[in-house]
XYZ file of C-alpha atoms in Angstrom:
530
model
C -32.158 3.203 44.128
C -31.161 1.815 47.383
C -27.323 1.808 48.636
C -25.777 -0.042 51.084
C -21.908 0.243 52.757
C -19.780 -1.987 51.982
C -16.309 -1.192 53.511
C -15.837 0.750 56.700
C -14.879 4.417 55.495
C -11.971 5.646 56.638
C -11.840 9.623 58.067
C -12.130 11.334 54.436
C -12.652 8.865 52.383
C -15.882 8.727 50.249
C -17.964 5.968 51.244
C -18.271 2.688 49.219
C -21.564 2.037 47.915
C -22.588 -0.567 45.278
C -26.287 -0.841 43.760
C -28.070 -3.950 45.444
C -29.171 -4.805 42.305
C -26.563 -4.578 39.464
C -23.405 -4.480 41.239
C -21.190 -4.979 38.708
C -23.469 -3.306 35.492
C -23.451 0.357 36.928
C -21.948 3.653 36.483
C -19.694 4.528 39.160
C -19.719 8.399 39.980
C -17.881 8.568 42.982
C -14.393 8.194 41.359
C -14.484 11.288 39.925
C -12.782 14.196 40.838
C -12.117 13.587 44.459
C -8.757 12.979 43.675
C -9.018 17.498 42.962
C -8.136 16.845 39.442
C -9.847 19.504 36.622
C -12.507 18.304 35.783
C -14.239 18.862 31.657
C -10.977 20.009 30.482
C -10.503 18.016 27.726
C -12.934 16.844 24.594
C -13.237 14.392 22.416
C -10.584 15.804 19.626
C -8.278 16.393 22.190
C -7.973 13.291 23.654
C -7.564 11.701 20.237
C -5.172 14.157 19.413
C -2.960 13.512 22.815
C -3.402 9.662 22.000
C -1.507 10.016 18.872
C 0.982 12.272 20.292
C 1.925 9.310 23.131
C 1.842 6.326 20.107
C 4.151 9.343 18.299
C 3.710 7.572 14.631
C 6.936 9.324 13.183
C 9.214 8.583 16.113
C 7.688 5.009 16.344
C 7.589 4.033 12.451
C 11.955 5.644 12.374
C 13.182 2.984 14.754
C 11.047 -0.165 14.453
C 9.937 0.212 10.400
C 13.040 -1.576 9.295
C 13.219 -3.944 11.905
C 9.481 -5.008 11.123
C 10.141 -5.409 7.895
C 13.116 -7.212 8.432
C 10.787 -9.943 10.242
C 7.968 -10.129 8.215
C 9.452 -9.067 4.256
C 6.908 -8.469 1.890
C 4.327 -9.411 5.129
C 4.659 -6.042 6.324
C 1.101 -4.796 5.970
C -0.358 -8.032 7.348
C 1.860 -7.475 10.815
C 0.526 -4.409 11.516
C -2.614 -5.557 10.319
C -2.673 -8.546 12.974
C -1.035 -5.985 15.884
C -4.200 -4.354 15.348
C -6.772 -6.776 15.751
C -5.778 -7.203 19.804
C -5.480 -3.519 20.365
C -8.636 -2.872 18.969
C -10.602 -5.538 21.416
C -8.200 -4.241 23.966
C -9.214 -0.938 23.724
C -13.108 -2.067 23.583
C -13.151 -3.479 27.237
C -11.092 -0.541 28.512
C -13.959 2.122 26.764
C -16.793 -0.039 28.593
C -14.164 -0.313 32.069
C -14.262 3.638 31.830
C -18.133 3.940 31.214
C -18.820 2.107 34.280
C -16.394 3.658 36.595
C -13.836 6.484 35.227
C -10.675 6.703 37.157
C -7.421 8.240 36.078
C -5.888 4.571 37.621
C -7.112 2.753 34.670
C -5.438 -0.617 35.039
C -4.124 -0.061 37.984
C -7.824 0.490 39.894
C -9.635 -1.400 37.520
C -7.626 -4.617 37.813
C -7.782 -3.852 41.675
C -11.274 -3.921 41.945
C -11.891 -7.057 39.395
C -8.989 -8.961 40.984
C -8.101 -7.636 44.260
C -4.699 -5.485 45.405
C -1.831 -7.519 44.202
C -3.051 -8.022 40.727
C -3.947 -4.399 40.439
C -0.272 -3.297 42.122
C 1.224 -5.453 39.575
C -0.774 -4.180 36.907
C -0.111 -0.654 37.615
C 3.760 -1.597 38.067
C 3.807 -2.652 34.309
C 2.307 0.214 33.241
C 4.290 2.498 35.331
C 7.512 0.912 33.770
C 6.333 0.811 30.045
C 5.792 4.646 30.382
C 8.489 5.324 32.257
C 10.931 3.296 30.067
C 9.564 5.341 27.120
C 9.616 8.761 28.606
C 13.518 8.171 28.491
C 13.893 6.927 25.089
C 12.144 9.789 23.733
C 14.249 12.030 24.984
C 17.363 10.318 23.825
C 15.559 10.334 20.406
C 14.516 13.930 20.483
C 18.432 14.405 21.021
C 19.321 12.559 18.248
C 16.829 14.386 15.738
C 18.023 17.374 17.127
C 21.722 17.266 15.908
C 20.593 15.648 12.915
C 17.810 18.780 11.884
C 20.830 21.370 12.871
C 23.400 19.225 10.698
C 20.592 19.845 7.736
C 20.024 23.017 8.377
C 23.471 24.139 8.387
C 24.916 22.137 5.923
C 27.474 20.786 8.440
C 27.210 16.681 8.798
C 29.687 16.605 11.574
C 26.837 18.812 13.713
C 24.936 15.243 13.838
C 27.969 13.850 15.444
C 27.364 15.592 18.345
C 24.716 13.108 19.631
C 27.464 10.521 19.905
C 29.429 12.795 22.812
C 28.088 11.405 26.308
C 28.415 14.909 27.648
C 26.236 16.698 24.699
C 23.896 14.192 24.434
C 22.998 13.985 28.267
C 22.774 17.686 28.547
C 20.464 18.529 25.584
C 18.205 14.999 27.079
C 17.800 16.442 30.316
C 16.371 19.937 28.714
C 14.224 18.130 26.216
C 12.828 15.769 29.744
C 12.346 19.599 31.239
C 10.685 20.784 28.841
C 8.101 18.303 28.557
C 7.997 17.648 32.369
C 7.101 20.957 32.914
C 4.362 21.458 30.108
C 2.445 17.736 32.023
C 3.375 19.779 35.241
C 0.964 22.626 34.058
C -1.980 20.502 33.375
C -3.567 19.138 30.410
C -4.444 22.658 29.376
C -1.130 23.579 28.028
C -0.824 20.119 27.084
C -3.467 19.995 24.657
C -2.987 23.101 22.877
C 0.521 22.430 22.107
C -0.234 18.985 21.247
C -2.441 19.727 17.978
C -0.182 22.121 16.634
C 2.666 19.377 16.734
C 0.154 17.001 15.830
C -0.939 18.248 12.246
C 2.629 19.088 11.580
C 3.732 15.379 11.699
C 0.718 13.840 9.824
C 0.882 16.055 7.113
C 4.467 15.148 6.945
C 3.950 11.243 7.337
C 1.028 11.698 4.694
C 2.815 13.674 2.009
C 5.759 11.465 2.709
C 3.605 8.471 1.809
C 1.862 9.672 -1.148
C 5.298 10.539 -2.647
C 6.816 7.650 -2.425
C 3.715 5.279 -3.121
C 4.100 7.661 -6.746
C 7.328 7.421 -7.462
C 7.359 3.349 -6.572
C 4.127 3.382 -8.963
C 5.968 5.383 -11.804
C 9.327 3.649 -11.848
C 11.125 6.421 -10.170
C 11.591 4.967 -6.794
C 14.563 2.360 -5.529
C 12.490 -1.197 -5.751
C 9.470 -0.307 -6.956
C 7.309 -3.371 -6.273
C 3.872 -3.465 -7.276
C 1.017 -3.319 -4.827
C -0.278 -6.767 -4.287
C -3.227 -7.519 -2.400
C -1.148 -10.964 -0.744
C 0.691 -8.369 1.195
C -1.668 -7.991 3.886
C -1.948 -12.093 4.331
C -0.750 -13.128 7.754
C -0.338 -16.871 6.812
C 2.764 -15.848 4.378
C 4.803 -15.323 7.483
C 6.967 -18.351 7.102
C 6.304 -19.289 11.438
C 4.391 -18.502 14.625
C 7.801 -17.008 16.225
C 8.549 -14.860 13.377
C 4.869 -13.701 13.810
C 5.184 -13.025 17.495
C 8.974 -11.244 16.925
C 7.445 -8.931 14.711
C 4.535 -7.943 16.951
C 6.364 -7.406 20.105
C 7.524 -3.900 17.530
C 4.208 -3.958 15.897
C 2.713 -4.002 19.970
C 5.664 -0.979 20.592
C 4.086 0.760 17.470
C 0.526 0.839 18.540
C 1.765 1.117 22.471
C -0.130 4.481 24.007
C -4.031 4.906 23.041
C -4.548 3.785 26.550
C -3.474 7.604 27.854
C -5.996 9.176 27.060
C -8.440 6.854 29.251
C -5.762 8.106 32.281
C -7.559 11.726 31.502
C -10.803 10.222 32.244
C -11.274 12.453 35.310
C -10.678 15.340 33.193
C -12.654 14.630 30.197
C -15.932 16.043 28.973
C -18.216 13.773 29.598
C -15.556 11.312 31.278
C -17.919 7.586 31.343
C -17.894 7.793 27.293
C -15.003 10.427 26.067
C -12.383 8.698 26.926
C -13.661 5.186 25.431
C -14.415 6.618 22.185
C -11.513 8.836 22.198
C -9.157 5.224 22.778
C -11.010 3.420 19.878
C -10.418 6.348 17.703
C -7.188 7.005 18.347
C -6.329 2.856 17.572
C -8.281 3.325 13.859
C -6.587 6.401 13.164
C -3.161 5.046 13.740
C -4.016 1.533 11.892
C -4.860 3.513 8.940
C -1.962 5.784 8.905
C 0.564 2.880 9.653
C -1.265 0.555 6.585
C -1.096 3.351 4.318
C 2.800 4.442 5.447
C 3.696 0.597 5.562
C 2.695 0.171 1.839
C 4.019 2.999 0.212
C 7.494 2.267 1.968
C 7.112 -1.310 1.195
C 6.512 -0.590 -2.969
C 9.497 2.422 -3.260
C 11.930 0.383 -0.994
C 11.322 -3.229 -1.157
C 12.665 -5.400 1.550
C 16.415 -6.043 0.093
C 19.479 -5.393 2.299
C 21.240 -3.413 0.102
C 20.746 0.289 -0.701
C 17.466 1.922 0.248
C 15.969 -1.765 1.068
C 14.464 -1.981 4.412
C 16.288 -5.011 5.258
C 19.242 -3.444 4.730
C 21.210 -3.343 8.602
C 22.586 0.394 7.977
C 19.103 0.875 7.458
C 17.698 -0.449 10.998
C 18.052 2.379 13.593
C 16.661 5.103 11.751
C 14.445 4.378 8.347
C 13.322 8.004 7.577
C 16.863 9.425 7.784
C 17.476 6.666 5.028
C 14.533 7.201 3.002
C 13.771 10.867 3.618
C 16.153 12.138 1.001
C 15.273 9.801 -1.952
C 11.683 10.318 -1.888
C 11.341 13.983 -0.603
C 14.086 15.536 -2.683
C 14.901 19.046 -0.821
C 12.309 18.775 1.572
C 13.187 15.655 3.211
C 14.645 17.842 6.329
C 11.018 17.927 6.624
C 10.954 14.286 8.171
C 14.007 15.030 10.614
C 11.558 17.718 12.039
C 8.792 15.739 12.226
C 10.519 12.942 14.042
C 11.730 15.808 16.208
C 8.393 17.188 16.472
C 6.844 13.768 17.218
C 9.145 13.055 20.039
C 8.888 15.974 22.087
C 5.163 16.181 21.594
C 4.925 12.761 23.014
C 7.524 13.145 25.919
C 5.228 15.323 27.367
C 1.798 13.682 26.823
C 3.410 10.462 27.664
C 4.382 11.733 31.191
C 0.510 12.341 31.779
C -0.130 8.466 31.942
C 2.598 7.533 34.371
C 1.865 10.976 37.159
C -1.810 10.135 36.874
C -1.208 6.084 37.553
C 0.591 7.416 40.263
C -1.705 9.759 41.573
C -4.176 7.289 41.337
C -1.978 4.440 43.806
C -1.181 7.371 46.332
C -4.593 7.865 46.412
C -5.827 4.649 47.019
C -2.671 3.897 49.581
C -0.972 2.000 47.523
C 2.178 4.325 47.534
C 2.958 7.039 49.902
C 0.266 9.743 49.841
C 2.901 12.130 48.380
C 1.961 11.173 44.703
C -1.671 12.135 45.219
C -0.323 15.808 45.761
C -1.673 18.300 43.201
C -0.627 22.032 41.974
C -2.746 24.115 43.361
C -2.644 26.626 39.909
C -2.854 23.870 38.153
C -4.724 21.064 39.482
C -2.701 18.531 37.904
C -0.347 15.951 39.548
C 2.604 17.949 40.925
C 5.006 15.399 42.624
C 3.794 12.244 40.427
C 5.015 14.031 37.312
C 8.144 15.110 38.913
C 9.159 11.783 40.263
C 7.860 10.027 36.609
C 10.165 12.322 34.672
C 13.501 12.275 37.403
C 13.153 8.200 37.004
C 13.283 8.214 33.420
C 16.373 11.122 33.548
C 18.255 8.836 35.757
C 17.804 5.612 33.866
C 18.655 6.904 30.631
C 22.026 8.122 32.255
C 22.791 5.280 33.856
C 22.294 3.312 30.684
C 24.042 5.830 28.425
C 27.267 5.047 30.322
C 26.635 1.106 30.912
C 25.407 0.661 26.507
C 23.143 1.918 24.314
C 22.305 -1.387 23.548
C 21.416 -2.198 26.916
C 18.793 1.098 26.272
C 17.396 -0.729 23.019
C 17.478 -4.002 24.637
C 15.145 -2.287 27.696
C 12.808 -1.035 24.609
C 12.229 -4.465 23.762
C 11.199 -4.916 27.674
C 8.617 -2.883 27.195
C 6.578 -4.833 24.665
C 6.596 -8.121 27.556
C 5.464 -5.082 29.569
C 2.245 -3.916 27.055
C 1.307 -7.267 26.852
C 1.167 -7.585 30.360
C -1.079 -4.728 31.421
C -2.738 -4.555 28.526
C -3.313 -8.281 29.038
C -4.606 -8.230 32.430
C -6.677 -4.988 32.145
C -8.699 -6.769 29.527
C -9.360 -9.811 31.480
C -10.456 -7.480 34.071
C -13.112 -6.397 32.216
C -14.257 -9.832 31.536
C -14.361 -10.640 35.480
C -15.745 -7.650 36.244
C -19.025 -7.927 33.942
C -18.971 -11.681 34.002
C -22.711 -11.661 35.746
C -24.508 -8.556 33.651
C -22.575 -9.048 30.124
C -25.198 -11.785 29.247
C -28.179 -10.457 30.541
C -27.522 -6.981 28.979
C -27.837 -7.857 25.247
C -26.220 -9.031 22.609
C -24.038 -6.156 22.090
C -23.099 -5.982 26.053
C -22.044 -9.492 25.671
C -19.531 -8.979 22.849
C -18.312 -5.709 24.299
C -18.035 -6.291 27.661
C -17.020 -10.460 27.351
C -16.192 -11.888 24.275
C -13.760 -9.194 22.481
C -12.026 -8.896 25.566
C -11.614 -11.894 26.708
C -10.194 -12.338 22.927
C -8.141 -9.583 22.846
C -6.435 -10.752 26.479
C -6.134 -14.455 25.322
C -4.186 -12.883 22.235
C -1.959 -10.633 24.255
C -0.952 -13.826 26.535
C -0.104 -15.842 23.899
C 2.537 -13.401 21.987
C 3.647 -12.249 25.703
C 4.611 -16.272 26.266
C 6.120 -16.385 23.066
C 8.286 -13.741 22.992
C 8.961 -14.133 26.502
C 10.445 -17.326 25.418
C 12.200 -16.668 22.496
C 13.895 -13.337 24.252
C 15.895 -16.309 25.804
C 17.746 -16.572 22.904
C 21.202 -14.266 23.065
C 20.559 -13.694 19.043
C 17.083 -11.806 20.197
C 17.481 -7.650 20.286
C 20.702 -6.404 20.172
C 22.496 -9.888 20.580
C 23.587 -8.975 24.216
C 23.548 -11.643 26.680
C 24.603 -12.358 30.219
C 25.913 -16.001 31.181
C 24.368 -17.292 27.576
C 20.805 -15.840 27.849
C 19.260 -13.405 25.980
C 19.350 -9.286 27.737
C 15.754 -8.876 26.515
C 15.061 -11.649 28.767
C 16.976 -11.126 31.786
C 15.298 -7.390 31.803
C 11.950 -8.413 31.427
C 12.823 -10.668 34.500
C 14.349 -8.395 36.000
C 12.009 -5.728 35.970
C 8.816 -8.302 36.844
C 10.706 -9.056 40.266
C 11.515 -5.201 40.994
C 7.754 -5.048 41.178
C 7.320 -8.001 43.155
C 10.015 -6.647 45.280
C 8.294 -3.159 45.486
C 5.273 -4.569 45.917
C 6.134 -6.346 49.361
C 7.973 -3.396 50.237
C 4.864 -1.446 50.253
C 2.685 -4.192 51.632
C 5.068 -3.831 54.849
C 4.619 -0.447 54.673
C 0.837 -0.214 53.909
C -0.907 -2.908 54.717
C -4.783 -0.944 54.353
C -4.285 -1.300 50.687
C -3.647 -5.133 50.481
C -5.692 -5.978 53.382
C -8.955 -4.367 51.407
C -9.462 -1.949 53.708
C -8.934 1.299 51.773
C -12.451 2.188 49.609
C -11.833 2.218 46.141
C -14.631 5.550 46.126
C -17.497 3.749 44.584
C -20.318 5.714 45.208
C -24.044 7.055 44.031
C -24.324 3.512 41.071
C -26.648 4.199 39.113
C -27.533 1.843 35.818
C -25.280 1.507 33.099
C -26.110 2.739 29.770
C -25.412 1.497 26.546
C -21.831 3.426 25.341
């Protein structure tokens, strides 16, 4: 097939080819591996398993469970029903994105080369804060699961206290962030093999844990005891749009992190289709585990705001440590580990999206060559996963001394922040195929266009939404400044820190914005069907 340049090629750069007759329908080899990353490290289980250690279903489900049902009542089942309809189209256009060009950049190269540099910075900013933002919650929930275990374990309540003391609790975070820095640090070797163990630990726990208390509800022996009903999983019950779109910027939070195991494209066996299936896989999984978990709670609790209810406020922050007890008997110290468990299993294999996004815009030249720096022993990024983890250390300080609601409030961020880059990596993959997706089939069409395109349109409209309504003081913790809602002023906030950023490093590297840096397309050859 017959290649021609396209970009000058800078000294060391892999040239930029295209093929001169299906530009935009081809597999793009060049990508891979010349960023000196190990290549056919990781398989299909693996990634799947790593995706559901980053979406971390038993730390995810303790915080936002209540607060979900809170929103939606007996609706429960339908939200994360709904959530699940965009993430699965989502995660369709990123599995055909990676088939035709695998890059551990992901949104950040893909919306580059569909849209052009600033779209793509600004794409890779949102994902670089989502991560980051979550890297340093996990930690500061790992702390709080750790006091609570130790309390159970010894018999000693007043050991839970200890999470409260600014001192402790910053001290035992910043061993939990190195510890999981430093397993990313060693490449996704060590990461994977520590993964499953955690893995199967806190799905048998989340599976026995529904299956008990779906019996007991069933049998009378539970604390509402509702009977299944199939009106449950009916979206229009939800009594409005912005009670719909409050409950799936948590829903959005609760699915947030299949797309890290595309990031490991580079690394995967066979890295244009692993990764894909391994994203889609990872979503089903999860919206079968959360259906099943969201039932069973729904039928022994009920959604009352007294007692065990899940509307209940006391109930809010941390739903297993209510809930643990009364359906697992002696064993619910089980839970406390698994929440543990899930939390420092996914504060490592979350820190392998942001270093590789990172990697990926050093690179390119988008940030200073220092993040495309790899260890040598390990051939993973070095000074990307460094930098991701000392952010996320320093932030959660910071906002340990300023409020823990603040910290919440920043969690709710993230959701305008999923939306976003999920958002625009979708619609990437619309522009990008816009001139094959037809003329490849039926099936192209609906991959590579239409569920896409839907899944994008989706994501805009609940980002709008909740952008709006975040305006309102009552929305997250209740915190405002000047009479506006703190959700909204840090989403703001953090959307002009990239804009900021971004300018900053157009000043200081123009090649990147000015199109001049190849984006390593090279050797297209036609796509396959995935």
């Amino acid at each position: 097939m017959s290649q021609t340049p396209q970009n000058p090629v800078p000294a060391g750069s892999a040239p930029v080819t295209a093929s001169t007759n299906n530009p935009h329908g081809a597999v793009d080899t060049g990508a891979a591996n010349k960023k000196g990353l190990s290549s056919g490290k990781v398989t299909l289980f693996s990634s799947m398993i790593i995706g559901i250690s980053v979406v971390a279903p038993a730390y995810s489900l303790s915080g936002a469970l209540g607060p979900v049902a809170a929103e939606a009542g007996l609706y429960m089942p339908a939200m994360f029903l709904v959530g699940f309809i965009p993430m699965l189209l989502v995660a369709i256009g990123y599995r055909e994105l990676n088939a035709a060009m695998p890059d551990a950049g992901t949104t950040f190269t893909w919306t580059t080369k569909a849209f052009g540099p600033y779209a793509g910075w600004m794409g890779g900013w949102a994902l670089l804060v989502a991560t980051i933002l979550v890297l340093s919650n996990l930690a500061g929930i790992a702390v709080d699961f750790f006091y609570l275990a130790l309390s159970q374990v010894l018999s000693n309540p007043g050991v839970a206290d200890l999470a409260d003391n600014n001192l402790i609790n910053i001290a035992t975070f910043i061993a939990f962030m190195a510890f999981g820095c430093y397993i990313t640090y060693r490449g996704l070797d060590a990461t994977q093999k520590i993964q499953t163990v955690f893995i199967i630990f806190q799905l048998a726990v989340l599976a026995v844990f529904s299956a008990v208390a779906f019996y007991k509800a069933s049998t009378g022996t539970g604390f509402a005891n509702l009977s299944f009903s199939l009106e449950w999983f009916n979206p229009f019950g939800i009594d409005s749009f912005s009670t719909l779109a409050a409950g799936m910027s948590l829903v959005f939070f609760l699915y947030w992190g299949w797309d890290a195991v595309l990031t490991m494209n580079e690394e995967t066996e066979g890295k244009h289709t692993t990764s894909g299936h391994a994203a889609v896989g990872t979503i089903l999984t999860i919206v079968v585990l959360y259906l099943f978990l969201s039932v069973s709670t729904l039928a022994f609790a009920g959604t009352g705001e007294t007692g065990l209810g899940l509307g209940n406020p006391d109930n809010q922050e941390n739903i297993f440590a209510a809930l643990s007890g009364p359906v697992l008997g002696a064993f619910g110290i089980l839970m406390s580990f698994a929440v543990l468990v899930a939390a420092l299993a996914s504060l490592q294999s979350t820190a392998v999206s942001p270093a590789r996004t990172l990697l990926a815009m050093g690179y390119y030249k988008a940030l200073s060559p220092k993040f495309a720096s790899l260890s040598p022993k390990y051939q993973a990024p070095s000074y990307a996963t460094i930098v991701s983890c000392l952010i996320a250390t320093v932030f959660y300080v910071v906002m340990r001394f300023i409020s823990t609601s603040v910290l919440w409030d920043t969690i709710s961020a993230l959701s305008l922040m999923v939306c976003l880059y999920y958002g625009i990596t979708a619609f990437a993959c619309v522009w990008y195929f816009r001139k094959t997706s037809l003329s490849s089939g039926v099936k192209a069409f609906f991959n590579k266009f239409i569920f896409p395109l839907l899944g994008g349109l989706i994501l805009v409209v609940f980002f709008a939404q909740t952008f709006f309504d975040s305006m309102d003081p009552a929305y997250g913790s209740g915190s405002e400044i000047g009479g506006v809602g703190l959700v909204f002023i840090l989403s703001l906030v953090l959307l002009v820190l990239g804009v900021i950023a971004m300018i900053y490093q157009r000043i200081k590297r123009p090649d990147f914005f000015a199109g001049k840096v190849p984006m390593d397309v090279e050797h297209m050859i036609d796509l396959p069907e995935v």
